[in-house]
Amino acid sequence: MRYIWLFGENQGRTANNNSFYFWRHIVGRHDDLDAYFVMEKNEQTLAAYRGFTDREKRYTVWRNSAKHIALFHRADMLFVSLSFTDVQPERIGPKSYKPMNTQPLVYLQHGTLAMKRLEYRNFYANNSLFRWVYYNPNIPQKLIDINGFKPYQLMDGMHPPRYMEMIRRAREAAPHRELRILWFMTWREYFGDNWETRRFLKDVQRVLTDPRLAAFLRDKPAKIHICLHDKFTDGQTAALREAVRGIEGVELTTPRQISVMDALAQDDLLITDYSSIGFDFTFLKKPVILYQSDLKFYSEKRAFYCDMEEMEAASLHTAGELVSAIVAGDYGVNPFFTRNMPERWEGDEEFVLSGGHIERMYSALWEIQRRSVAFLGYDFSGIGGTVFATRALAEGLLEAGYTVRMITCKQMKAWHFPAGAPMLPMYFHYNRHLIDRLKVKLIRGKKLYRHLACDPAVHAMAPVSGVGMTYWMKRIHARTVISTRESLHFFLKEAVSPMIQNKIYFFHTSAEAVEGLFPGAMAKLGALGLEKAVFVTERNRRALAERCGFAHDGPSLVLGNALDSERSLAREQVALPPEHEGTRLCCLMRLGPERRDDVARMLQFARYVKAQGIADIRIDVYGSGECTDMLRDAIEDEELGGVLAYCGTTGNARAVYGAHDAAVDFSAVQSFGMTYIEAILCGRMVFCRMNEGSGEVLAGMDECFYETDEELLAGVRALKAQRLDDLLRRYDAIAARYSRHAVTKKFVEFMEG
């Protein structure tokens, strides 16, 4: 089996940007890799295709063909220049068909990102944004701070892949007699059927019909190509075209009608506005005039990364100023672009011409591709130790340079996943797309659930989940596959994909609950001889053997729990609680029937506090389940509202901890201690009873334990004297064992061993 990479740009309409030149450099490599380029059939692409080599033609796929649709679903990695729609099919025959991508996405983009701000976020395109390639070392921190990208999502490409061809053409450009001017305009968010658009086009018309410009073009001689955006309609530009008709040396065109690459190589002067093409021209040491007559309107719709005052000082703002600059003929390299382009670009032409920058990216991505990891799970969108720990490990693996895919029985909410870990669901639960409706309606029969028949959530899944898991375990392109659910362990054990080198089985369910949730599963799994097993605690590993007869003799690891970055703080973010009247505690817990005794203990403490006449302690309770009404009724009937407040559920536990002085837990049993890990890694003290989970997780932190209501009250009263050093001491102790970095390091050693 070979890996598949799928490339495309501008929705398949062109073959002249970064995706194309990256693909052209690597196509046909003998690295167990097939790289395909997607094109639609139009005048420009057909002309390009005629110039392809036989090898390039063999790896070209026409957009919306059966081959394109098949490759889109089978691809291991996607490469685009403008949007994931660059490689996405749009129809099957006459029917609309726009499937969501489920593969890691490499965004090669097309500029240097030194001017206008991007609107993309870290969870772009089904959370698939695996690598955003930048070419300007001044920009990564802005992408992190402003766009929310994770550091591991960013990749230094050094130079745009198309620069290799741009330099070659510039060196081969034939000399010409006349001065060639390219006026290249970017799209404006405010464009449409409105006054601002008409104003913009009138301003262009004012420049082109200035008698001084006409005389200059005639006498120099010179030619000016005005490259309007493709999205302009004929109606919008009709007046402009009529006004310049007959003016010698003026030509209106669009990027689709000319070769922008040839224009970059051959033209002598560039006029532009907010486009990164100014950096391309500057790299070739050619002059650029920055003209921004509509900066006020543009900046109302689009923010900037660069210094606005610096940009304004380097640009012209009126038609008269622009014409004067053109006819003066005193052109120079624009200092705005030289100051904002990477210093390392100076003298890099030979390196770029050799394709060294593309080779560097290819080598890094190919190495990562061969270290791919896939997680099998129900949907990873819930709340609890299993989900949190899996997300944390997935994020840790992404940070360590692995590709990660989350293979789920169905799709719920992909944005819960770590950024850059796309989801491959067996079907989309909330999607009304024809394909998913057919999957659910046509694939019927209980036998098709296969191993999911023993799953407690089988009633919430369609049989296609079982069919899909069976299918992908034969074809998955992942070196390591991790099953996080007992029912899915059976599918992984049967997996026959030749790509799989590691099969790892996670046992997150406690020994006390597993037989009730997955009846008979543990005995069957014990007889299968699973390859590698991972347990959350040593106690649970022993209990599974003693209570369930699951004695694993193969390689195993006690990993512990962890949290992803969205549910924990970095050490430097830890701070003392905000100042407020009284003491505010929080309690985050499941309120299911198994928690009835824990809720009773909470109510007992509330009664105790009320009986003491204490009015400055309040516990905010977050959670849901069958005991919710029991809790709310008791608060109302016993008038405990001064001490207890039910606050519903929360999707932002980190914010909840941050708004309180400490966390409190009333559980007699906490199998894995995730509650305590979460509270301390969010910078808060935690009070709890001694139980199996707390004893293992909070070893050495005696100040966290209480046995009686009196002891808990005394601990709460002492909170006002807590120091930042105490919070950091506990944070460091937990992080050393349960941070995602510590857990990932331990897991990688086990996985690669």
CSV table of C-alpha atoms in Angstrom, one decimal, residues 205-631:
chain,number,residue,atom,x,y,z
A,205,GLN,CA,-10.9,55.3,-13.9
A,206,ARG,CA,-9.6,58.7,-12.7
A,207,VAL,CA,-6.0,57.4,-12.7
A,208,LEU,CA,-6.2,55.8,-16.2
A,209,THR,CA,-7.9,58.7,-17.9
A,210,ASP,CA,-5.5,61.3,-16.5
A,211,PRO,CA,-4.0,63.1,-19.6
A,212,ARG,CA,-0.5,63.1,-17.9
A,213,LEU,CA,-0.6,59.3,-17.8
A,214,ALA,CA,-1.7,59.0,-21.4
A,215,ALA,CA,1.1,61.3,-22.5
A,216,PHE,CA,3.6,59.3,-20.4
A,217,LEU,CA,2.5,55.9,-21.9
A,218,ARG,CA,2.8,57.3,-25.4
A,219,ASP,CA,6.1,59.1,-25.1
A,220,LYS,CA,8.1,56.6,-22.8
A,221,PRO,CA,6.8,54.3,-24.4
A,222,ALA,CA,5.1,52.2,-21.6
A,223,LYS,CA,2.3,49.8,-21.1
A,224,ILE,CA,0.1,49.3,-18.0
A,225,HIS,CA,-1.8,46.1,-17.3
A,226,ILE,CA,-4.6,46.6,-14.8
A,227,CYS,CA,-5.3,43.2,-13.2
A,228,LEU,CA,-8.8,43.5,-11.8
A,229,HIS,CA,-10.1,40.7,-9.5
A,230,ASP,CA,-11.9,37.8,-11.1
A,231,LYS,CA,-15.0,38.4,-8.9
A,232,PHE,CA,-15.8,41.7,-10.6
A,233,THR,CA,-18.8,41.3,-12.9
A,234,ASP,CA,-19.0,42.7,-16.4
A,235,GLY,CA,-21.7,45.1,-15.3
A,236,GLN,CA,-19.5,46.5,-12.5
A,237,THR,CA,-16.6,47.2,-14.8
A,238,ALA,CA,-18.5,48.3,-17.9
A,239,ALA,CA,-18.1,52.0,-17.3
A,240,LEU,CA,-14.4,51.6,-16.6
A,241,ARG,CA,-13.8,49.6,-19.8
A,242,GLU,CA,-15.6,52.1,-21.9
A,243,ALA,CA,-13.7,55.0,-20.4
A,244,VAL,CA,-10.2,53.5,-21.2
A,245,ARG,CA,-11.2,52.3,-24.7
A,246,GLY,CA,-8.8,53.7,-27.2
A,247,ILE,CA,-6.2,54.8,-24.6
A,248,GLU,CA,-2.9,53.6,-26.0
A,249,GLY,CA,-0.9,51.4,-23.6
A,250,VAL,CA,-3.8,50.6,-21.2
A,251,GLU,CA,-5.1,47.1,-20.9
A,252,LEU,CA,-7.7,45.7,-18.4
A,253,THR,CA,-7.4,42.1,-17.5
A,254,THR,CA,-7.8,39.5,-14.7
A,255,PRO,CA,-5.5,36.9,-13.1
A,256,ARG,CA,-7.3,34.2,-15.1
A,257,GLN,CA,-6.6,36.0,-18.4
A,258,ILE,CA,-2.8,36.5,-17.9
A,259,SER,CA,0.0,34.5,-16.4
A,260,VAL,CA,0.7,36.3,-13.2
A,261,MET,CA,4.0,34.4,-13.0
A,262,ASP,CA,5.1,35.8,-16.3
A,263,ALA,CA,4.1,39.3,-15.3
A,264,LEU,CA,6.2,39.0,-12.2
A,265,ALA,CA,9.1,37.9,-14.2
A,266,GLN,CA,8.8,40.3,-17.1
A,267,ASP,CA,7.2,43.6,-15.8
A,268,ASP,CA,9.3,46.4,-14.6
A,269,LEU,CA,7.1,48.3,-12.1
A,270,LEU,CA,4.3,47.0,-9.7
A,271,ILE,CA,1.4,49.1,-8.4
A,272,THR,CA,-0.5,47.2,-5.6
A,273,ASP,CA,-2.5,47.8,-2.5
A,274,TYR,CA,-2.8,45.1,0.2
A,275,SER,CA,-1.5,42.1,-1.8
A,276,SER,CA,1.6,40.1,-0.8
A,277,ILE,CA,2.6,40.3,-4.5
A,278,GLY,CA,4.6,43.4,-3.4
A,279,PHE,CA,7.0,41.0,-1.6
A,280,ASP,CA,7.4,38.9,-4.7
A,281,PHE,CA,8.4,41.9,-6.7
A,282,THR,CA,10.7,43.1,-3.9
A,283,PHE,CA,12.4,39.7,-3.7
A,284,LEU,CA,13.3,40.2,-7.4
A,285,LYS,CA,14.7,43.6,-6.4
A,286,LYS,CA,12.1,45.5,-8.5
A,287,PRO,CA,10.3,48.7,-7.6
A,288,VAL,CA,6.8,48.8,-6.0
A,289,ILE,CA,4.3,51.6,-5.6
A,290,LEU,CA,1.9,51.1,-2.7
A,291,TYR,CA,-1.4,52.7,-3.6
A,292,GLN,CA,-4.2,52.6,-1.0
A,293,SER,CA,-6.8,55.2,-1.8
A,294,ASP,CA,-9.5,53.2,0.0
A,295,LEU,CA,-7.6,52.4,3.2
A,296,LYS,CA,-10.4,53.8,5.4
A,297,PHE,CA,-13.0,51.5,3.9
A,298,TYR,CA,-10.7,48.5,3.7
A,299,SER,CA,-9.5,48.7,7.3
A,300,GLU,CA,-13.1,48.8,8.5
A,301,LYS,CA,-13.6,45.3,7.2
A,302,ARG,CA,-10.1,43.8,7.5
A,303,ALA,CA,-7.5,44.2,10.2
A,304,PHE,CA,-3.7,44.2,9.7
A,305,TYR,CA,-0.7,42.5,11.2
A,306,CYS,CA,1.7,45.2,10.2
A,307,ASP,CA,2.1,48.7,11.7
A,308,MET,CA,-0.6,50.9,10.2
A,309,GLU,CA,1.4,54.1,10.5
A,310,GLU,CA,4.4,52.6,8.8
A,311,MET,CA,2.2,51.3,5.9
A,312,GLU,CA,0.4,54.6,5.5
A,313,ALA,CA,3.7,56.5,5.4
A,314,ALA,CA,4.9,54.2,2.6
A,315,SER,CA,1.8,54.4,0.4
A,316,LEU,CA,0.0,56.9,-1.9
A,317,HIS,CA,-3.6,57.8,-1.3
A,318,THR,CA,-5.0,59.9,-4.2
A,319,ALA,CA,-5.2,59.4,-7.9
A,320,GLY,CA,-3.2,62.5,-8.5
A,321,GLU,CA,-0.4,61.3,-6.3
A,322,LEU,CA,-0.2,57.9,-8.1
A,323,VAL,CA,-0.1,59.5,-11.6
A,324,SER,CA,2.6,61.9,-10.5
A,325,ALA,CA,4.7,59.0,-9.1
A,326,ILE,CA,4.3,57.0,-12.4
A,327,VAL,CA,5.3,59.9,-14.7
A,328,ALA,CA,8.1,61.0,-12.5
A,329,GLY,CA,9.9,57.8,-13.4
A,330,ASP,CA,12.0,57.8,-10.2
A,331,TYR,CA,11.2,54.3,-9.1
A,332,GLY,CA,12.8,52.4,-6.2
A,333,VAL,CA,12.4,49.4,-4.0
A,334,ASN,CA,9.7,50.2,-1.5
A,335,PRO,CA,11.1,50.4,2.0
A,336,PHE,CA,7.9,49.1,3.5
A,337,PHE,CA,8.4,45.8,1.8
A,338,THR,CA,12.1,45.6,2.5
A,339,ARG,CA,11.6,46.2,6.2
A,340,ASN,CA,8.8,43.6,6.5
A,341,MET,CA,10.3,40.8,4.5
A,342,PRO,CA,12.6,38.2,6.0
A,343,GLU,CA,16.2,39.2,6.2
A,344,ARG,CA,17.2,35.6,5.3
A,345,TRP,CA,15.8,36.1,1.8
A,346,GLU,CA,18.7,38.2,0.9
A,347,GLY,CA,21.1,36.1,-1.3
A,348,ASP,CA,18.9,33.0,-1.3
A,349,GLU,CA,18.1,32.9,-5.0
A,350,GLU,CA,20.4,29.9,-5.8
A,351,PHE,CA,19.0,27.9,-2.9
A,352,VAL,CA,15.4,28.6,-4.1
A,353,LEU,CA,16.2,28.0,-7.8
A,354,SER,CA,17.5,24.5,-6.8
A,355,GLY,CA,14.2,23.7,-5.1
A,356,GLY,CA,16.0,23.4,-1.7
A,357,HIS,CA,13.1,25.0,0.1
A,358,ILE,CA,10.6,22.6,-1.3
A,359,GLU,CA,12.8,19.6,-0.6
A,360,ARG,CA,13.1,20.8,3.0
A,361,MET,CA,9.3,20.9,3.4
A,362,TYR,CA,8.8,17.6,1.6
A,363,SER,CA,11.3,15.8,3.8
A,364,ALA,CA,9.8,17.0,7.0
A,365,LEU,CA,6.2,16.2,6.0
A,366,TRP,CA,7.1,12.8,4.6
A,367,GLU,CA,8.8,11.9,7.8
A,368,ILE,CA,5.8,13.0,9.8
A,369,GLN,CA,3.4,11.1,7.4
A,370,ARG,CA,5.2,7.9,8.2
A,371,ARG,CA,4.6,8.5,11.9
A,372,SER,CA,0.9,8.6,11.7
A,373,VAL,CA,-1.4,7.7,14.6
A,374,ALA,CA,-5.1,7.0,14.6
A,375,PHE,CA,-7.4,6.9,17.7
A,376,LEU,CA,-10.6,4.8,17.7
A,377,GLY,CA,-13.4,6.1,19.9
A,378,TYR,CA,-17.1,6.6,20.2
A,379,ASP,CA,-17.1,10.4,19.4
A,380,PHE,CA,-14.6,12.0,21.9
A,381,SER,CA,-17.1,14.9,22.5
A,382,GLY,CA,-18.2,14.1,26.0
A,383,ILE,CA,-17.0,15.1,29.4
A,384,GLY,CA,-15.0,12.7,31.5
A,385,GLY,CA,-11.6,11.2,32.2
A,386,THR,CA,-11.5,9.0,29.0
A,387,VAL,CA,-12.3,11.8,26.7
A,388,PHE,CA,-10.0,14.3,28.4
A,389,ALA,CA,-7.1,11.9,28.6
A,390,THR,CA,-7.4,11.0,24.9
A,391,ARG,CA,-7.6,14.6,23.8
A,392,ALA,CA,-4.5,15.4,25.9
A,393,LEU,CA,-2.5,12.5,24.4
A,394,ALA,CA,-3.6,13.4,20.9
A,395,GLU,CA,-2.5,17.0,21.4
A,396,GLY,CA,0.8,15.8,22.9
A,397,LEU,CA,1.5,13.6,19.9
A,398,LEU,CA,0.8,16.5,17.5
A,399,GLU,CA,3.3,18.6,19.5
A,400,ALA,CA,5.8,15.7,19.2
A,401,GLY,CA,5.5,15.7,15.4
A,402,TYR,CA,3.0,12.9,14.6
A,403,THR,CA,-0.1,13.1,12.4
A,404,VAL,CA,-3.3,12.3,14.3
A,405,ARG,CA,-6.7,11.2,13.1
A,406,MET,CA,-9.7,10.6,15.3
A,407,ILE,CA,-11.8,7.7,13.9
A,408,THR,CA,-15.2,7.8,15.5
A,409,CYS,CA,-18.4,5.7,15.4
A,410,LYS,CA,-20.2,8.9,14.5
A,411,GLN,CA,-19.6,12.7,14.4
A,412,MET,CA,-20.8,15.0,17.1
A,413,LYS,CA,-18.6,18.1,17.6
A,414,ALA,CA,-15.2,18.1,16.0
A,415,TRP,CA,-14.2,21.4,17.7
A,416,HIS,CA,-13.6,19.5,21.0
A,417,PHE,CA,-10.6,17.8,19.4
A,418,PRO,CA,-7.1,19.2,19.6
A,419,ALA,CA,-6.4,21.6,16.7
A,420,GLY,CA,-5.0,19.7,13.7
A,421,ALA,CA,-6.5,16.3,14.6
A,422,PRO,CA,-9.3,15.8,12.0
A,423,MET,CA,-12.2,13.4,12.6
A,424,LEU,CA,-13.0,10.5,10.4
A,425,PRO,CA,-16.6,9.5,11.4
A,426,MET,CA,-18.4,6.5,10.2
A,427,TYR,CA,-21.3,8.8,9.6
A,428,PHE,CA,-22.3,12.4,10.4
A,429,HIS,CA,-25.0,12.3,13.1
A,430,TYR,CA,-26.5,15.7,12.4
A,431,ASN,CA,-25.7,15.9,8.7
A,432,ARG,CA,-28.7,15.7,6.3
A,433,HIS,CA,-26.4,15.0,3.3
A,434,LEU,CA,-27.7,12.4,0.9
A,435,ILE,CA,-24.7,10.1,1.5
A,436,ASP,CA,-25.2,10.0,5.3
A,437,ARG,CA,-29.0,9.5,5.0
A,438,LEU,CA,-28.3,6.6,2.7
A,439,LYS,CA,-25.7,5.1,5.1
A,440,VAL,CA,-28.2,5.2,8.0
A,441,LYS,CA,-31.3,4.0,6.1
A,442,LEU,CA,-29.9,1.4,3.8
A,443,ILE,CA,-27.3,-0.3,6.1
A,444,ARG,CA,-29.7,-2.1,8.4
A,445,GLY,CA,-29.6,-5.2,10.6
A,446,LYS,CA,-28.3,-5.9,14.2
A,447,LYS,CA,-25.7,-8.2,12.9
A,448,LEU,CA,-23.9,-5.3,11.2
A,449,TYR,CA,-23.1,-3.7,14.5
A,450,ARG,CA,-20.7,-6.7,15.0
A,451,HIS,CA,-18.6,-6.0,18.2
A,452,LEU,CA,-20.6,-2.8,18.9
A,453,ALA,CA,-23.5,-5.0,20.0
A,454,CYS,CA,-21.9,-5.2,23.5
A,455,ASP,CA,-21.4,-1.4,23.7
A,456,PRO,CA,-23.6,0.5,26.2
A,457,ALA,CA,-24.2,3.2,23.5
A,458,VAL,CA,-25.3,0.8,20.7
A,459,HIS,CA,-28.8,2.3,20.8
A,460,ALA,CA,-27.4,5.7,19.9
A,461,MET,CA,-25.5,4.4,16.8
A,462,ALA,CA,-26.5,3.2,13.4
A,463,PRO,CA,-25.3,-0.2,12.1
A,464,VAL,CA,-23.0,1.6,9.6
A,465,SER,CA,-20.7,2.3,12.6
A,466,GLY,CA,-19.9,-1.4,12.8
A,467,VAL,CA,-19.6,-1.7,9.0
A,468,GLY,CA,-17.4,1.4,8.8
A,469,MET,CA,-15.0,0.2,11.6
A,470,THR,CA,-14.6,-3.1,9.8
A,471,TYR,CA,-13.9,-1.4,6.5
A,472,TRP,CA,-11.3,1.1,7.9
A,473,MET,CA,-9.4,-1.5,9.9
A,474,LYS,CA,-8.6,-3.2,6.5
A,475,ARG,CA,-7.5,0.0,4.8
A,476,ILE,CA,-6.3,2.5,7.4
A,477,HIS,CA,-2.9,4.2,6.6
A,478,ALA,CA,-1.6,4.6,10.1
A,479,ARG,CA,1.5,3.1,11.7
A,480,THR,CA,-0.1,3.1,15.2
A,481,VAL,CA,-3.8,2.6,15.9
A,482,ILE,CA,-5.0,3.2,19.4
A,483,SER,CA,-8.4,1.8,20.6
A,484,THR,CA,-9.9,3.8,23.5
A,485,ARG,CA,-13.1,1.7,24.0
A,486,GLU,CA,-13.5,-1.9,25.0
A,487,SER,CA,-16.0,-2.7,22.2
A,488,LEU,CA,-13.6,-1.2,19.6
A,489,HIS,CA,-10.7,-3.3,20.8
A,490,PHE,CA,-12.2,-6.3,18.9
A,491,PHE,CA,-12.1,-4.3,15.6
A,492,LEU,CA,-8.5,-3.3,16.2
A,493,LYS,CA,-7.5,-6.9,17.0
A,494,GLU,CA,-9.0,-8.0,13.6
A,495,ALA,CA,-7.3,-5.1,11.7
A,496,VAL,CA,-5.3,-6.4,8.7
A,497,SER,CA,-4.1,-3.2,7.1
A,498,PRO,CA,-0.4,-3.7,6.2
A,499,MET,CA,0.4,-0.2,7.3
A,500,ILE,CA,-0.3,-0.9,11.0
A,501,GLN,CA,2.8,-1.7,13.0
A,502,ASN,CA,1.5,-0.9,16.5
A,503,LYS,CA,-1.9,-1.9,18.0
A,504,ILE,CA,-2.4,-0.4,21.4
A,505,TYR,CA,-5.5,-1.0,23.6
A,506,PHE,CA,-6.5,1.6,26.3
A,507,PHE,CA,-8.4,0.4,29.3
A,508,HIS,CA,-10.1,3.6,30.8
A,509,THR,CA,-13.1,2.0,32.3
A,510,SER,CA,-12.8,1.1,36.0
A,511,ALA,CA,-12.8,-2.6,37.0
A,512,GLU,CA,-15.9,-2.0,39.1
A,513,ALA,CA,-17.9,-0.7,36.1
A,514,VAL,CA,-16.6,-2.5,33.1
A,515,GLU,CA,-18.7,-5.6,33.4
A,516,GLY,CA,-21.9,-3.7,33.7
A,517,LEU,CA,-21.0,-1.5,30.7
A,518,PHE,CA,-19.4,-4.1,28.4
A,519,PRO,CA,-20.8,-7.5,29.7
A,520,GLY,CA,-18.6,-10.4,28.8
A,521,ALA,CA,-16.1,-8.3,26.9
A,522,MET,CA,-13.1,-8.5,29.3
A,523,ALA,CA,-13.0,-12.3,29.3
A,524,LYS,CA,-13.2,-12.4,25.5
A,525,LEU,CA,-10.4,-9.8,25.2
A,526,GLY,CA,-8.3,-11.7,27.7
A,527,ALA,CA,-8.4,-14.7,25.4
A,528,LEU,CA,-7.4,-12.8,22.3
A,529,GLY,CA,-3.8,-12.0,23.4
A,530,LEU,CA,-3.8,-8.3,22.8
A,531,GLU,CA,-0.5,-6.8,21.7
A,532,LYS,CA,0.0,-3.7,23.9
A,533,ALA,CA,-2.2,-2.5,26.7
A,534,VAL,CA,-2.4,0.8,28.5
A,535,PHE,CA,-4.0,1.3,32.0
A,536,VAL,CA,-4.8,4.5,33.8
A,537,THR,CA,-3.7,3.3,37.2
A,538,GLU,CA,-1.8,0.4,38.6
A,539,ARG,CA,-4.7,-0.4,40.9
A,540,ASN,CA,-7.1,-0.7,38.0
A,541,ARG,CA,-4.7,-2.9,36.1
A,542,ARG,CA,-4.6,-5.3,39.1
A,543,ALA,CA,-8.4,-5.1,39.6
A,544,LEU,CA,-9.1,-6.0,36.0
A,545,ALA,CA,-7.1,-9.1,36.5
A,546,GLU,CA,-8.7,-10.0,39.8
A,547,ARG,CA,-12.3,-9.1,39.2
A,548,CYS,CA,-12.6,-9.6,35.5
A,549,GLY,CA,-10.1,-12.3,34.7
A,550,PHE,CA,-8.2,-10.0,32.3
A,551,ALA,CA,-4.6,-10.7,33.0
A,552,HIS,CA,-2.5,-9.1,30.2
A,553,ASP,CA,0.8,-10.8,29.7
A,554,GLY,CA,2.1,-8.6,26.8
A,555,PRO,CA,3.8,-5.2,27.0
A,556,SER,CA,1.8,-2.8,29.2
A,557,LEU,CA,2.0,0.7,30.5
A,558,VAL,CA,0.4,2.5,33.4
A,559,LEU,CA,0.0,6.0,31.9
A,560,GLY,CA,-2.2,8.0,34.2
A,561,ASN,CA,-4.7,10.8,33.2
A,562,ALA,CA,-3.9,14.1,31.5
A,563,LEU,CA,-5.6,17.3,30.2
A,564,ASP,CA,-5.3,19.0,26.9
A,565,SER,CA,-4.3,22.7,26.8
A,566,GLU,CA,-7.9,23.9,26.6
A,567,ARG,CA,-8.7,22.5,30.0
A,568,SER,CA,-5.5,23.5,31.9
A,569,LEU,CA,-3.2,26.4,32.5
A,570,ALA,CA,0.4,26.9,31.6
A,571,ARG,CA,2.5,27.3,34.7
A,572,GLU,CA,3.1,31.1,34.1
A,573,GLN,CA,-0.7,31.5,34.0
A,574,VAL,CA,-1.3,30.2,37.6
A,575,ALA,CA,-2.4,33.1,39.9
A,576,LEU,CA,-4.1,33.5,43.2
A,577,PRO,CA,-7.9,33.6,43.1
A,578,PRO,CA,-9.6,36.9,42.3
A,579,GLU,CA,-10.6,39.0,45.3
A,580,HIS,CA,-14.3,38.9,46.3
A,581,GLU,CA,-16.4,38.8,49.4
A,582,GLY,CA,-16.5,35.5,51.3
A,583,THR,CA,-15.2,32.2,50.0
A,584,ARG,CA,-16.4,30.6,46.8
A,585,LEU,CA,-15.9,26.9,46.2
A,586,CYS,CA,-16.8,24.9,43.1
A,587,CYS,CA,-17.8,21.3,42.7
A,588,LEU,CA,-17.8,19.7,39.2
A,589,MET,CA,-19.3,16.2,39.3
A,590,ARG,CA,-21.5,13.8,37.5
A,591,LEU,CA,-24.9,13.7,39.1
A,592,GLY,CA,-25.8,10.2,38.0
A,593,PRO,CA,-27.5,7.6,40.2
A,594,GLU,CA,-24.1,6.2,41.4
A,595,ARG,CA,-23.4,9.6,43.0
A,596,ARG,CA,-26.4,9.6,45.3
A,597,ASP,CA,-24.3,9.1,48.4
A,598,ASP,CA,-21.8,11.8,47.3
A,599,VAL,CA,-24.7,14.3,46.9
A,600,ALA,CA,-25.9,13.3,50.3
A,601,ARG,CA,-22.5,14.1,51.8
A,602,MET,CA,-22.5,17.5,50.0
A,603,LEU,CA,-25.9,18.3,51.5
A,604,GLN,CA,-24.7,17.2,54.9
A,605,PHE,CA,-21.8,19.7,54.8
A,606,ALA,CA,-24.2,22.4,53.6
A,607,ARG,CA,-26.4,21.8,56.6
A,608,TYR,CA,-23.4,21.9,58.9
A,609,VAL,CA,-22.2,25.2,57.6
A,610,LYS,CA,-25.8,26.7,57.9
A,611,ALA,CA,-26.1,25.4,61.4
A,612,GLN,CA,-22.9,27.2,62.3
A,613,GLY,CA,-24.4,30.5,61.2
A,614,ILE,CA,-21.8,30.9,58.5
A,615,ALA,CA,-22.9,33.1,55.6
A,616,ASP,CA,-19.7,33.8,53.7
A,617,ILE,CA,-19.1,30.3,52.2
A,618,ARG,CA,-20.8,29.2,49.0
A,619,ILE,CA,-20.4,26.1,46.9
A,620,ASP,CA,-21.3,26.3,43.2
A,621,VAL,CA,-22.2,22.9,41.8
A,622,TYR,CA,-21.9,22.0,38.1
A,623,GLY,CA,-23.1,18.8,36.6
A,624,SER,CA,-26.1,16.9,35.3
A,625,GLY,CA,-27.7,13.5,35.8
A,626,GLU,CA,-30.5,11.7,37.6
A,627,CYS,CA,-29.6,13.2,41.0
A,628,THR,CA,-29.9,16.8,39.8
A,629,ASP,CA,-33.5,17.0,41.0
A,630,MET,CA,-32.6,15.5,44.4
A,631,LEU,CA,-30.0,18.2,44.8
